[in-house]
């Protein structure tokens, strides 16, 4: 296969020289000519037009086209140049309406002082920062857009100037020149799309698309190229997933059908409430899958508190009923312990198999985590190997070689996004035949992301909240702009406690890391302070609250570095109502259930992601009293961080928030996390906006794989797949 694409596999070292190639490899992950050709411009500037400066994002590396308004050279005294010999050049650039300052120091002032004369147009690249409340670019790199230097005119002849995703080490225009060098190789790009598909959809050929995206003459060129390249990305990814699903349907599995009056029936009789319609519908989908001779691969999505655990538990009981064993995997020990506690509570005497007082259909439910004592661990392992334990709940410790199952029939994975394909694989190997798989997530995933990230899983959604859940009011507390709001927040916490309720205070950090570094670094301007200071810490805040605004209340701390027994004791006291306020890290993000807790204050809320804030907020309002969530931040009004917090405060709809989250993070991360090993995360395909393309590509891919699972007639597509899936993923597909 490989000799078809020698031109695109050529290492950049050979073509561009070692220095440039090294920077490209290190900072942009580009190694071959093909990689560089697929490094597409982020946007295009028009030669005659200036970039709108008001919209620049803080702290990001940007490239702008602007005009010099004025330039002033100042001298100043400093420790390095005591006699007033220090030089600072301040250049103001404008887009016609807004202005932004550039600053150059020391010996760096001479060249720009000569070149950046008022009226000059240039491209500037640098990091946007705030100094003395004004926006500036410090030491930007720049490229003059003059009309008289022959070489520059050649490479920027088009009216549309491509602006590439760049780094401080390699500016956009240097990447542009490198692309110019390798562009002739685009002619040799092998087209992954089948001709019929390409012709049927009126898409341009791949070589033409590459030329048009890097050197467009018109906006129509860009549109053609993007439409084509989006299809490539969507289609190749969907073919990979379709092949994986196809391989899965070829695997054998033991059908697991529950008996009419076994464990599941006994459990359902015990339930003090009836299942919601959603829970019944999803349970039926799952039982349908469990009864087939191929392994189930299902993703169960549901908001925090929609009753996913109950649905999963019924699936586990059905498998135990049918003579198999079920394993539930949680991402952390705290969570595994909580699941174990809630499962045994829900099951009552049905979880006491082999013990006095156990019901006749009972089974054993064991916990297996890394920090268990040796004796308890041996005992648990023995129960698994003999089949005495029908259900095991644990952390990644379950995947270790030592763990042997009697007959593993179902694996339930909680919070998939922390759990990669490799681990799923290792667990599958524990069954005599591949076990059925149910993946649960409380992070609502928009349909298209489900089709891309979890494309090998069928999806079920629980979207009703059980009766008796209360609404949660959320507010942003701008601590820096309005300190009295923060004082009011602590008053609200006292009011909730006075009303017989409890509260959480969440911080991003534990606080026993590096104390001294912080103490020395306290004298800075307020902007600097918000930017540079370390995130607030549990131990500091708990101390300040107990001595200050929450004086007299029972305040305890909980974080991941505590001993498991201590964590458990703290959680028990909080659950029992012996603690008023729990100051914690995100260990409480998933699975903590204390219906009496009604208020949550999240400190430095801007340091958390949108879906994480939504998860945390789901810990309050679990009882009949309304919940309150306060998002405390020192970020200024106009910052992106504040907009993100406003979005979280404005809606309780997890699906809406996951869309916002995606739009802000750009999809790369979402796919990057879940598709470990997929080298090319999406470049032009926007998971949210391109829903139709993804859905259509999925249909085409399914049809194609059904007709030709090994892609024998499509060498170009095979090559593209090899590029998408490095060897490790390819093996994964082989193993299914």
XYZ file of C-alpha atoms in Angstrom:
736
model
C 0.000 0.000 0.000
C 2.617 2.406 1.208
C 4.499 2.886 -2.059
C 1.448 4.566 -3.561
C 2.068 7.709 -1.545
C 5.790 8.362 -1.474
C 5.379 12.106 -2.024
C 3.055 12.619 0.931
C 5.057 10.333 3.201
C 8.243 12.313 2.568
C 9.574 13.566 5.938
C 9.506 17.367 6.317
C 13.165 17.253 7.388
C 14.139 16.537 3.812
C 11.916 19.154 2.260
C 12.118 22.098 4.666
C 15.397 21.529 6.477
C 15.921 20.195 9.997
C 15.345 23.424 11.977
C 11.865 24.198 10.640
C 10.920 20.502 10.619
C 11.888 20.175 14.273
C 9.617 23.053 15.329
C 6.767 21.663 13.208
C 7.107 18.215 14.756
C 7.472 19.480 18.301
C 4.831 22.198 18.446
C 2.334 21.250 15.745
C 2.755 17.464 15.528
C 3.511 17.626 11.793
C 6.059 15.117 10.480
C 5.414 14.441 6.797
C 4.476 16.399 3.703
C 0.983 14.900 4.017
C 0.668 16.148 7.613
C 1.528 19.667 6.512
C -0.904 19.587 3.585
C -3.624 18.624 6.069
C -2.713 21.512 8.402
C -5.467 23.788 7.090
C -5.763 27.551 7.562
C -7.913 28.519 10.527
C -9.318 31.508 8.631
C -8.434 33.918 5.820
C -7.699 37.625 5.896
C -8.429 39.808 2.901
C -5.447 41.846 1.830
C -7.389 45.097 1.719
C -9.176 44.482 4.995
C -8.028 44.854 8.597
C -8.778 42.378 11.380
C -11.434 43.481 13.887
C -9.331 44.004 17.028
C -12.158 44.244 19.550
C -12.856 40.504 19.400
C -9.396 39.183 20.224
C -9.426 36.362 22.789
C -7.275 36.887 25.900
C -4.189 34.763 26.443
C -4.316 33.197 23.025
C -1.759 33.306 20.279
C -3.308 35.382 17.481
C -2.397 36.635 14.021
C -3.930 39.938 12.896
C -3.683 42.221 9.892
C -3.588 45.868 10.980
C -2.242 49.308 10.231
C 0.319 51.220 12.291
C -1.261 54.367 13.775
C 1.776 55.699 15.621
C 5.097 54.610 17.119
C 6.942 56.157 20.067
C 10.335 55.392 21.524
C 10.648 55.916 25.298
C 13.797 55.758 27.385
C 13.621 54.676 31.008
C 15.866 53.711 33.879
C 15.948 50.088 35.015
C 18.262 47.804 36.949
C 19.812 46.717 33.667
C 20.132 50.218 32.250
C 20.502 52.437 35.322
C 21.343 55.692 33.525
C 18.014 56.015 31.763
C 19.351 54.114 28.760
C 16.601 51.466 28.690
C 14.523 51.683 25.529
C 10.900 50.775 25.003
C 9.108 51.108 21.682
C 5.323 51.436 21.859
C 3.527 50.972 18.568
C -0.230 51.486 18.330
C -1.975 49.519 15.601
C -5.554 50.011 14.502
C -8.285 48.313 12.518
C -9.902 51.683 11.796
C -12.086 51.561 14.913
C -10.259 49.844 17.776
C -6.611 50.156 18.806
C -4.162 47.827 20.461
C -0.621 48.392 21.682
C 2.529 46.528 20.730
C 5.576 46.772 22.983
C 9.209 46.094 22.081
C 12.134 46.351 24.525
C 15.906 46.693 24.569
C 17.811 45.831 21.418
C 14.569 44.553 19.936
C 13.404 48.122 19.268
C 15.695 49.085 16.365
C 14.253 47.037 13.494
C 10.557 47.721 14.249
C 11.366 51.389 14.889
C 12.700 51.623 11.330
C 10.011 49.468 9.707
C 6.743 50.102 11.556
C 6.099 53.645 10.351
C 2.613 55.138 10.658
C 0.431 53.992 7.759
C 2.311 50.687 7.262
C 0.201 47.529 6.992
C 1.485 44.267 8.396
C 0.529 40.918 9.852
C 1.273 40.735 13.580
C 1.448 37.550 15.653
C 1.678 37.316 19.436
C -0.096 36.568 22.690
C -2.878 38.894 23.768
C -2.467 40.178 27.318
C -3.704 43.027 29.491
C -1.340 45.603 30.952
C -2.557 48.639 32.893
C -6.094 47.727 31.808
C -5.165 48.048 28.123
C -4.930 45.188 25.654
C -1.478 44.610 24.242
C 0.739 42.229 22.272
C 4.231 42.013 23.791
C 7.145 41.402 21.378
C 4.937 40.355 18.496
C 6.451 38.882 15.365
C 5.371 40.722 12.233
C 5.492 40.482 8.458
C 5.071 43.668 6.418
C 2.433 43.580 3.698
C 4.296 45.855 1.326
C 3.761 45.772 -2.394
C 7.360 46.350 -3.409
C 9.415 43.398 -2.134
C 9.384 40.850 -4.929
C 9.463 37.741 -2.755
C 6.642 38.745 -0.418
C 4.405 39.656 -3.337
C 4.938 36.222 -4.851
C 3.749 34.306 -1.826
C 1.000 36.711 -0.828
C -0.207 37.490 -4.303
C -3.742 36.250 -3.622
C -6.272 38.630 -2.158
C -7.002 35.999 0.517
C -4.219 35.496 3.036
C -4.455 32.130 4.839
C -3.980 32.367 8.607
C -2.721 29.039 9.997
C -2.998 27.601 13.500
C 0.453 28.732 14.633
C 2.661 28.873 17.701
C 4.987 31.468 19.147
C 7.848 29.470 17.652
C 6.481 29.445 14.125
C 4.329 32.253 12.788
C 1.433 31.747 10.426
C 3.246 33.288 7.458
C 6.222 30.979 7.877
C 3.859 28.011 7.837
C 2.292 29.528 4.712
C 5.669 29.633 2.977
C 6.391 26.025 3.963
C 3.019 24.963 2.550
C 3.883 26.797 -0.672
C 6.984 24.597 -0.917
C 5.128 21.270 -0.549
C 1.943 22.207 -2.397
C 3.000 20.579 -5.701
C 2.909 17.180 -3.922
C -0.847 17.596 -3.418
C -1.262 16.334 -6.998
C -0.237 12.900 -5.771
C -2.740 12.670 -2.928
C -4.690 9.401 -3.182
C -8.428 10.007 -2.945
C -10.103 8.077 -0.116
C -13.666 8.705 -1.311
C -15.159 6.150 -3.709
C -15.693 7.823 -7.115
C -19.425 7.139 -7.126
C -19.866 8.832 -3.775
C -17.767 11.839 -4.796
C -19.528 12.292 -8.124
C -22.941 11.728 -6.579
C -22.397 14.557 -4.120
C -20.609 16.882 -6.507
C -17.437 17.032 -4.398
C -14.110 18.193 -5.872
C -11.171 15.764 -6.069
C -8.739 15.676 -3.147
C -5.733 17.299 -4.914
C -7.949 20.175 -6.031
C -9.424 20.549 -2.535
C -5.919 20.794 -1.025
C -4.883 23.457 -3.523
C -8.032 25.451 -2.956
C -7.884 25.380 0.832
C -4.272 26.614 0.949
C -4.322 29.018 -2.018
C -7.896 30.105 -2.649
C -8.559 32.790 -5.235
C -12.148 33.337 -4.148
C -14.381 32.559 -1.191
C -16.116 29.971 -3.364
C -12.803 28.078 -3.587
C -12.663 27.893 0.202
C -16.247 26.655 0.404
C -15.607 23.911 -2.203
C -12.473 22.764 -0.436
C -14.018 22.699 3.027
C -17.111 20.841 1.840
C -14.878 18.179 0.335
C -12.441 17.896 3.264
C -15.277 17.681 5.793
C -16.621 14.697 3.916
C -13.214 13.038 4.047
C -12.983 13.386 7.779
C -16.533 12.331 8.504
C -16.439 9.426 6.083
C -13.084 7.927 7.040
C -13.982 8.104 10.734
C -17.413 6.559 10.132
C -15.894 3.762 8.027
C -13.506 2.974 10.895
C -16.436 2.844 13.309
C -18.640 0.865 10.916
C -15.872 -1.707 10.544
C -15.617 -1.944 14.297
C -19.374 -2.469 14.661
C -19.282 -4.983 11.828
C -16.477 -6.901 13.540
C -18.476 -6.833 16.788
C -21.541 -8.384 15.170
C -19.327 -11.288 14.098
C -18.396 -12.058 17.718
C -20.287 -14.707 19.678
C -21.806 -13.965 23.080
C -23.899 -15.947 25.512
C -27.526 -14.759 25.419
C -28.664 -13.850 28.958
C -32.406 -14.019 29.581
C -33.740 -13.506 33.113
C -36.122 -16.130 34.542
C -39.746 -15.168 35.209
C -39.514 -15.449 38.992
C -35.856 -15.107 39.784
C -33.638 -12.411 41.264
C -34.820 -9.609 38.957
C -38.494 -10.240 39.703
C -37.756 -10.367 43.445
C -35.867 -7.062 43.176
C -38.639 -5.343 41.221
C -41.110 -6.428 43.914
C -38.979 -4.726 46.548
C -38.825 -1.339 44.780
C -40.752 1.302 46.748
C -41.645 3.183 43.536
C -42.508 2.444 39.936
C -39.966 2.958 37.154
C -40.387 6.054 34.999
C -41.483 5.473 31.403
C -37.968 6.282 30.269
C -36.455 3.727 32.624
C -38.857 1.061 31.378
C -38.158 1.849 27.721
C -34.370 1.821 28.164
C -34.518 -1.381 30.233
C -36.409 -3.077 27.418
C -33.761 -1.997 24.876
C -31.067 -3.427 27.144
C -32.870 -6.716 27.825
C -33.432 -7.066 24.069
C -29.667 -6.760 23.486
C -28.793 -9.144 26.317
C -30.975 -11.846 24.790
C -29.022 -11.926 21.486
C -26.033 -14.026 20.546
C -23.786 -11.009 19.886
C -22.277 -8.823 22.580
C -24.362 -5.777 23.484
C -22.496 -2.477 23.071
C -24.752 0.201 24.461
C -24.198 3.739 25.754
C -26.657 4.811 28.457
C -26.848 8.582 28.756
C -28.768 10.272 31.475
C -28.690 13.474 33.452
C -27.376 13.351 36.984
C -30.155 11.759 39.011
C -32.157 10.290 36.137
C -31.848 6.821 37.641
C -29.116 5.302 35.446
C -27.725 3.239 38.315
C -31.092 1.567 38.820
C -31.361 0.674 35.119
C -27.820 -0.721 35.157
C -28.494 -2.691 38.322
C -31.577 -4.326 36.767
C -29.433 -5.344 33.775
C -26.841 -6.836 36.140
C -29.530 -8.751 38.035
C -30.942 -10.097 34.759
C -27.518 -11.518 33.891
C -27.041 -13.044 37.345
C -30.515 -14.545 36.960
C -29.356 -16.182 33.751
C -26.380 -17.758 35.508
C -23.696 -15.182 34.670
C -21.736 -12.577 36.601
C -21.777 -8.789 36.213
C -18.976 -6.331 36.876
C -19.382 -2.605 37.400
C -16.367 -0.389 36.883
C -16.118 3.044 38.487
C -13.412 5.642 37.760
C -12.464 6.266 41.433
C -12.441 4.395 44.735
C -14.847 6.838 46.349
C -17.318 6.141 43.559
C -16.867 2.392 43.661
C -17.568 2.450 47.403
C -20.643 4.588 46.866
C -22.005 2.357 44.125
C -21.379 -0.650 46.345
C -23.220 0.977 49.217
C -26.204 2.072 47.122
C -26.469 -1.273 45.297
C -26.439 -3.279 48.529
C -28.968 -0.884 50.071
C -31.288 -1.179 47.073
C -31.010 -4.973 47.074
C -31.336 -5.533 50.820
C -31.396 -9.242 51.691
C -31.094 -10.065 47.966
C -27.427 -9.051 48.313
C -26.785 -11.499 51.133
C -26.328 -14.695 49.132
C -24.876 -17.520 51.204
C -25.517 -15.667 54.469
C -28.100 -16.260 57.136
C -31.092 -14.056 56.438
C -30.307 -13.914 52.715
C -33.307 -14.316 50.419
C -33.631 -17.521 48.370
C -32.624 -15.910 45.063
C -29.907 -13.824 46.699
C -26.394 -13.388 45.358
C -23.241 -11.852 46.770
C -22.174 -8.294 45.907
C -18.439 -7.753 46.414
C -16.276 -4.632 46.275
C -12.794 -4.744 44.772
C -10.490 -1.710 44.933
C -6.745 -1.146 44.986
C -6.543 -0.032 48.602
C -8.337 -3.019 50.157
C -6.504 -5.078 52.754
C -4.943 -8.332 51.542
C -7.383 -10.593 53.375
C -10.514 -8.811 52.155
C -9.070 -8.817 48.661
C -8.312 -12.551 48.715
C -11.823 -13.187 49.888
C -13.354 -11.068 47.102
C -11.178 -12.730 44.435
C -12.224 -16.167 45.676
C -15.926 -15.245 45.519
C -15.440 -14.098 41.925
C -13.561 -17.199 40.817
C -16.108 -19.614 42.324
C -19.095 -17.664 41.052
C -20.347 -17.152 44.619
C -20.423 -13.402 43.915
C -22.830 -12.552 41.110
C -21.987 -8.843 41.160
C -18.631 -7.153 41.638
C -18.142 -3.407 41.864
C -14.695 -1.952 41.629
C -12.116 0.358 40.124
C -9.502 -0.404 37.486
C -8.218 -2.994 39.948
C -10.798 -5.289 38.307
C -8.773 -5.330 35.129
C -5.640 -6.773 36.708
C -4.421 -10.183 35.609
C -5.061 -11.762 38.985
C -8.805 -11.224 38.758
C -10.540 -14.372 37.460
C -14.265 -14.622 36.871
C -16.367 -17.759 36.977
C -18.543 -16.605 34.044
C -18.458 -12.882 33.254
C -21.599 -11.971 31.309
C -21.931 -8.180 31.574
C -19.589 -5.257 32.139
C -21.064 -1.906 33.183
C -18.671 1.022 32.848
C -19.477 4.225 34.721
C -18.349 7.543 33.188
C -16.870 6.344 29.912
C -14.881 9.474 29.200
C -12.338 8.426 31.804
C -12.152 4.938 30.510
C -10.369 4.132 27.299
C -10.845 1.538 24.647
C -7.823 -0.443 25.890
C -9.368 -0.983 29.317
C -12.661 -2.004 27.802
C -10.668 -4.503 25.836
C -8.793 -5.950 28.784
C -12.071 -6.578 30.582
C -13.591 -8.239 27.569
C -10.816 -10.778 27.687
C -12.039 -11.906 31.133
C -15.124 -13.666 29.762
C -15.081 -17.125 28.159
C -16.858 -15.317 25.338
C -16.941 -11.526 25.038
C -19.281 -10.163 27.723
C -22.085 -7.705 27.004
C -21.092 -4.076 27.592
C -23.129 -1.181 28.994
C -21.441 2.214 29.256
C -23.047 4.878 31.463
C -22.372 8.585 31.274
C -23.923 11.555 33.054
C -22.316 13.980 30.631
C -25.022 14.583 28.074
C -23.537 14.029 24.650
C -25.077 15.684 21.606
C -26.237 13.170 19.034
C -23.440 13.892 16.586
C -20.731 13.472 19.188
C -22.314 10.192 20.162
C -22.092 9.225 16.474
C -18.402 10.115 16.307
C -16.858 9.462 19.708
C -19.056 6.552 20.694
C -19.831 5.501 17.150
C -19.292 1.849 18.005
C -22.051 1.930 20.636
C -25.835 2.020 20.299
C -27.268 4.883 22.357
C -30.078 4.963 24.934
C -31.094 8.218 26.605
C -32.853 8.705 29.956
C -34.231 12.195 29.763
C -36.889 12.366 32.469
C -35.933 13.186 36.009
C -37.645 11.023 38.620
C -40.535 12.663 40.482
C -39.620 14.647 43.570
C -36.508 16.318 42.159
C -36.351 20.063 42.833
C -35.192 22.886 40.587
C -31.747 24.387 41.199
C -31.232 28.154 41.040
C -27.735 29.096 39.809
C -26.044 32.495 40.059
C -22.624 33.881 39.154
C -20.920 35.701 42.050
C -18.318 38.168 40.656
C -16.091 38.355 43.729
C -13.671 40.916 42.294
C -16.208 43.394 40.852
C -18.721 43.016 43.684
C -17.167 41.737 46.920
C -20.471 42.249 48.791
C -21.996 39.507 46.583
C -19.507 37.044 48.066
C -20.399 38.118 51.596
C -24.064 37.568 50.706
C -23.195 34.088 49.378
C -21.887 33.034 52.808
C -25.017 34.505 54.415
C -27.136 32.344 52.077
C -25.162 29.268 53.204
C -25.868 30.162 56.846
C -29.570 30.592 56.017
C -29.744 27.127 54.398
C -28.050 25.577 57.443
C -30.382 27.488 59.790
C -33.258 25.948 57.800
C -31.968 22.486 58.686
C -30.100 21.882 55.416
C -26.445 21.374 54.449
C -24.020 22.854 51.931
C -20.983 22.022 49.801
C -18.092 24.378 49.086
C -15.994 23.152 46.154
C -12.405 24.255 45.423
C -10.090 23.351 42.540
C -7.114 22.388 44.698
C -6.322 20.546 47.948
C -3.754 22.997 49.301
C -1.025 20.920 50.904
C 1.203 21.162 47.809
C 3.731 23.995 47.882
C 3.000 26.484 50.589
C 6.086 28.699 50.443
C 5.943 29.537 46.760
C 2.577 31.187 47.343
C 3.571 33.327 50.334
C 6.421 34.990 48.479
C 4.271 35.841 45.489
C 1.618 38.104 46.849
C 2.470 41.663 45.694
C 0.912 42.093 42.265
C -1.660 44.177 40.485
C -5.245 42.887 40.864
C -5.400 41.723 37.229
C -2.200 39.845 37.674
C -3.527 38.427 40.867
C -6.589 36.873 39.275
C -4.465 35.554 36.421
C -1.427 34.317 38.281
C -2.513 33.326 41.746
C -2.812 29.611 42.368
C -6.364 28.238 42.403
C -8.097 28.412 45.772
C -7.487 25.403 47.978
C -9.743 23.285 50.173
C -7.543 23.442 53.264
C -7.114 27.253 53.154
C -10.765 27.971 52.431
C -12.080 25.575 55.094
C -9.860 27.305 57.613
C -10.917 30.830 56.573
C -14.612 29.908 56.550
C -14.559 28.197 59.949
C -12.846 31.237 61.500
C -14.760 33.836 59.494
C -18.089 33.904 57.639
C -19.202 30.389 58.684
C -17.951 30.653 62.284
C -19.897 28.353 64.577
C -21.022 25.936 61.831
C -19.660 22.384 61.629
C -17.226 22.521 58.682
C -15.330 19.431 57.418
C -12.998 18.780 54.473
C -12.941 15.991 51.885
C -10.323 15.440 49.171
C -8.694 12.692 47.144
C -5.506 12.403 49.180
C -7.243 11.391 52.392
C -7.184 7.758 53.513
C -10.201 5.821 52.177
C -11.462 5.192 55.729
C -11.254 8.883 56.590
C -13.090 9.812 53.385
C -15.764 7.303 54.219
C -16.140 8.606 57.747
C -16.445 12.215 56.525
C -19.063 11.219 53.941
C -21.026 9.232 56.518
C -21.089 12.170 58.945
C -22.216 14.472 56.150
C -24.877 12.026 54.972
C -26.105 11.616 58.550
C -26.392 15.395 58.934
C -23.631 15.680 61.568
C -21.718 18.157 59.374
C -23.199 21.420 58.098
C -20.705 22.352 55.399
C -18.431 20.057 53.421
C -15.438 21.793 51.786
C -14.264 19.461 49.029
C -12.447 19.006 45.733
C -14.246 17.487 42.762
C -14.190 14.059 44.452
C -17.864 14.826 45.055
C -18.481 15.359 41.334
C -20.050 11.989 40.738
C -22.257 9.787 42.798
C -22.464 11.579 46.162
C -26.105 11.482 47.193
C -27.166 13.596 50.184
C -30.750 14.787 49.591
C -30.541 17.204 52.525
C -27.711 19.212 50.895
C -29.348 22.202 49.205
C -26.571 24.720 48.584
C -23.279 24.580 46.731
C -20.665 27.333 46.450
C -18.037 26.681 43.763
C -14.894 28.753 44.341
C -12.820 29.817 41.296
C -15.608 28.358 39.176
C -13.833 29.562 36.020
C -11.211 26.860 36.597
C -13.747 24.106 35.897
C -15.190 22.950 32.576
C -18.838 23.457 31.696
C -19.843 19.807 31.988
C -17.913 19.506 35.249
C -19.824 22.456 36.734
C -23.068 20.876 35.590
C -22.096 17.570 37.220
C -21.155 19.287 40.471
C -24.373 21.277 40.543
C -26.304 18.017 40.211
C -25.268 17.182 43.788
C -27.790 19.666 45.263
C -31.568 19.776 44.916
C -31.737 15.985 45.183
C -34.461 16.156 47.831
C -37.736 18.012 48.069
C -36.184 21.409 48.944
C -35.013 23.655 46.070
C -31.282 23.749 45.371
C -28.946 26.747 45.107
C -25.632 26.839 43.243
C -23.324 29.869 43.442
C -20.445 30.162 40.949
C -17.764 32.380 42.477
C -15.185 33.935 40.130
C -12.725 36.810 39.979
C -12.686 36.936 36.200
C -13.632 40.285 34.631
C -17.081 40.856 33.143
C -15.992 40.644 29.505
C -13.886 37.482 29.731
C -14.752 34.234 27.965
C -14.636 32.516 31.354
C -17.457 34.712 32.622
C -19.572 34.020 29.527
C -19.102 30.326 30.145
C -20.296 30.693 33.754
C -23.278 32.796 32.655
C -24.227 29.985 30.279
C -24.108 27.425 33.087
C -26.185 29.685 35.336
C -28.772 30.267 32.620
C -29.857 26.663 31.924
C -30.236 23.339 33.688
C -30.429 21.463 30.398
C -27.322 19.301 30.180
C -27.649 18.779 26.422
C -27.768 22.528 25.821
C -24.678 22.972 28.021
C -22.766 20.209 26.296
C -23.348 22.040 23.008
C -22.017 25.276 24.495
C -19.088 23.418 25.982
C -18.231 21.860 22.642
C -18.526 25.098 20.735
C -16.121 26.696 23.145
C -13.578 23.947 23.420
C -13.563 23.133 19.723
C -14.175 19.495 19.092
C -10.553 18.414 19.030
C -10.524 17.665 22.731
C -13.727 15.709 22.808
C -12.527 13.353 20.143
C -8.978 13.533 21.390
C -9.914 12.162 24.789
C -12.165 9.397 23.712
C -10.480 8.263 20.529
C -7.158 7.633 22.141
C -4.709 6.850 19.409
C -6.665 8.457 16.589
C -3.942 10.719 15.374
C -6.038 12.998 13.311
C -8.663 14.642 15.428
C -11.054 16.616 13.302
C -9.673 19.636 11.511
C -12.495 21.063 9.423
C -15.438 18.992 10.578
C -17.388 20.765 13.323
C -19.181 18.079 15.268
C -22.123 20.324 16.050
C -22.660 22.285 12.852
C -22.051 19.406 10.500
C -24.667 17.072 11.911
C -26.096 16.254 8.458
C -22.721 15.411 6.960
C -21.924 13.081 9.854
C -25.304 11.361 9.630
C -25.004 10.941 5.844
C -21.408 9.765 6.070
C -22.492 7.210 8.624
C -25.164 5.826 6.284
C -22.726 5.661 3.370
C -20.093 4.003 5.557
C -22.481 1.363 6.854
C -23.612 0.467 3.336
C -20.053 0.338 2.064
C -18.754 -1.841 4.916
C -21.683 -4.225 4.585
C -20.853 -4.707 0.901
C -17.059 -4.827 1.233
C -15.939 -5.241 4.870
C -12.267 -5.491 3.946
C -12.389 -2.535 1.540
C -10.667 -4.638 -1.096
C -11.837 -2.371 -3.920
C -10.847 0.896 -2.272
C -7.079 1.198 -1.842
C -7.293 4.973 -1.306
C -9.711 4.531 1.579
C -7.505 1.868 3.150
C -4.548 4.248 3.033
C -6.605 6.980 4.706
C -7.745 4.543 7.389
C -4.171 3.533 8.116
C -3.331 7.170 8.586
C -6.276 7.704 10.909
C -5.668 4.637 13.008
C -2.127 4.106 14.003
C -1.016 0.531 14.550
C -2.339 0.264 18.064
C -5.860 1.186 16.985
C -5.628 -1.079 13.997
C -4.847 -3.975 16.332
C -7.748 -2.913 18.461
C -10.055 -3.228 15.464
C -8.587 -6.632 14.704
C -9.199 -7.787 18.250
C -12.704 -6.309 18.141
